[in-house]
Short mmCIF file of C-alpha atoms in Angstrom, two decimals:
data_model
loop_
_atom_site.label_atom_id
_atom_site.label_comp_id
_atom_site.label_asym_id
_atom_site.label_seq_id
_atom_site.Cartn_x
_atom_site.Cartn_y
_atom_site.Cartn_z
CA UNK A 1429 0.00 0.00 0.00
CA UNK A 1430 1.47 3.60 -0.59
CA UNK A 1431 0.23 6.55 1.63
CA UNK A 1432 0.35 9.90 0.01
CA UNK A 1433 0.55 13.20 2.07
CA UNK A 1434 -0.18 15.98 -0.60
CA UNK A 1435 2.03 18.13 1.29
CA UNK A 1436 5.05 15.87 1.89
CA UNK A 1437 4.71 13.35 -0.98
CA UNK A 1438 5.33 9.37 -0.83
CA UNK A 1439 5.51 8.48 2.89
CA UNK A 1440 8.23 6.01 3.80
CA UNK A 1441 7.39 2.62 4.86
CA UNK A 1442 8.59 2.36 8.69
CA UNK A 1443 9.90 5.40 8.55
CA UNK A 1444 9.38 8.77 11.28
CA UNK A 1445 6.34 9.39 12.02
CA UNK A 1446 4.73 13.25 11.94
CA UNK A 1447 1.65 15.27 12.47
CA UNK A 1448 -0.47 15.74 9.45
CA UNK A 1449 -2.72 18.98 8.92
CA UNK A 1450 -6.03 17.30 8.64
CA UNK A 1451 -8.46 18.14 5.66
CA UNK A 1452 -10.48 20.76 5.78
CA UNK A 1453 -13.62 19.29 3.22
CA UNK A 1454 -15.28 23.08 3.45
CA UNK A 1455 -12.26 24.64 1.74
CA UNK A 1456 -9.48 22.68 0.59
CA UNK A 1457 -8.78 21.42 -3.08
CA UNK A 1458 -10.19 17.93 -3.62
CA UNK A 1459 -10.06 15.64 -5.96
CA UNK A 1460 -12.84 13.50 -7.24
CA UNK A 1461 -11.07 10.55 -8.94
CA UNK A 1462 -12.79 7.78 -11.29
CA UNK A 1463 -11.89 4.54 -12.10
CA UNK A 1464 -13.27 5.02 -15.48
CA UNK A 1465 -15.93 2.33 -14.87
CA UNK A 1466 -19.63 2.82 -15.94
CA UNK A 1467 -21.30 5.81 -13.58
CA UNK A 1468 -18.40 6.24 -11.93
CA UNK A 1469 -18.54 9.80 -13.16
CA UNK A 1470 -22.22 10.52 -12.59
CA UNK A 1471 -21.69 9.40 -9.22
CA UNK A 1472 -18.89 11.88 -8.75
CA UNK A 1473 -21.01 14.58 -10.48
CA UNK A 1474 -23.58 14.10 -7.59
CA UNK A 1475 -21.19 14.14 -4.85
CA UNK A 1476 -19.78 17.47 -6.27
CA UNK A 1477 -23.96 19.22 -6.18
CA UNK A 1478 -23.90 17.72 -2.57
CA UNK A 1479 -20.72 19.18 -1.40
CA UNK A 1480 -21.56 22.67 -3.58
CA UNK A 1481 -24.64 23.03 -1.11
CA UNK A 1482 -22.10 24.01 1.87
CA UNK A 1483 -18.58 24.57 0.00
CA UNK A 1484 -17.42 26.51 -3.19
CA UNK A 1485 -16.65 24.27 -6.01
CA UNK A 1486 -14.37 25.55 -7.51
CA UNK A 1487 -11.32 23.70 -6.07
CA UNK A 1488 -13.05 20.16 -6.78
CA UNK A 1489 -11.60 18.73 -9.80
CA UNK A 1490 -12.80 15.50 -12.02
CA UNK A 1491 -9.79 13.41 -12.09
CA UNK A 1492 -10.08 9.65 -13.94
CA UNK A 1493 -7.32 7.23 -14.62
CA UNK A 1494 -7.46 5.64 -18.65
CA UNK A 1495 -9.16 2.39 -17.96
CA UNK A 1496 -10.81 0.34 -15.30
CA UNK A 1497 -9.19 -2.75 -16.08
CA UNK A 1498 -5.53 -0.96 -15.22
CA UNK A 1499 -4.05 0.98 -12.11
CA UNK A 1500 -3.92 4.37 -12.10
CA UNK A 1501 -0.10 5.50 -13.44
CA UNK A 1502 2.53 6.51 -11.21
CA UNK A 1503 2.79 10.28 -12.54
CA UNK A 1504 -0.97 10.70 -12.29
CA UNK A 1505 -1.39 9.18 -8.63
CA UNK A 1506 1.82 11.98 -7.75
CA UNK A 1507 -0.09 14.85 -9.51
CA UNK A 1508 -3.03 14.18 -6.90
CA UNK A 1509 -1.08 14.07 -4.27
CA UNK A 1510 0.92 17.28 -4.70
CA UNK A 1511 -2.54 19.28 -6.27
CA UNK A 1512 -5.44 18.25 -4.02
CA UNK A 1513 -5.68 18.05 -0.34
CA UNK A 1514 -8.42 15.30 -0.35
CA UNK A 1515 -9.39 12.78 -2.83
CA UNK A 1516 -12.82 10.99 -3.22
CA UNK A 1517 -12.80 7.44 -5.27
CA UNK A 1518 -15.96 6.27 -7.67
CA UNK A 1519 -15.58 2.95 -7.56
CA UNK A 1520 -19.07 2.34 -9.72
CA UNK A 1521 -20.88 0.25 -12.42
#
């Protein structure tokens, strides 16, 4: 399993441990990540209206790897981590 930290990156396994800033879900940058299965993204299009009812949106970002039937690539797993503070998953059908 890797852990991200957006702010610190890839967290070593067994290594120090430190206090994270929790996420703040009313105002920091999240991502809404797809696995590119049926739905997935009309189920993340609903959870974006529900969180728009007490949060801006404009920090929430659609992010989808290329297919369901793979694992997300390296460089797009380390572009969440360093742009969003949070991340939702879709895992639909």
């Amino acid at each position: 399993m890797r852990i991200y930290n957006p702010t610190f990156g890839l967290a070593a396994a067994g290594g120090e441990s430190m206090a994270l800033k929790p996420v703040d879900w009313k105002s920091d940058a999240i991502a809404l990540f797809s696995n590119s299965k049926p739905n997935a993204r009309e189920l993340l299009d609903g959870i974006r209206a529900k969180l728009g009812a007490f949060r801006p949106v404009d920090n929430i970002s659609f992010v989808a790897k290329n297919s369901a039937s793979q694992p997300a690539p390296k460089d797009l797993i380390e572009e969440v981590a360093a742009k969003y503070r949070g991340a939702l998953l879709a895992i639909a059908d």
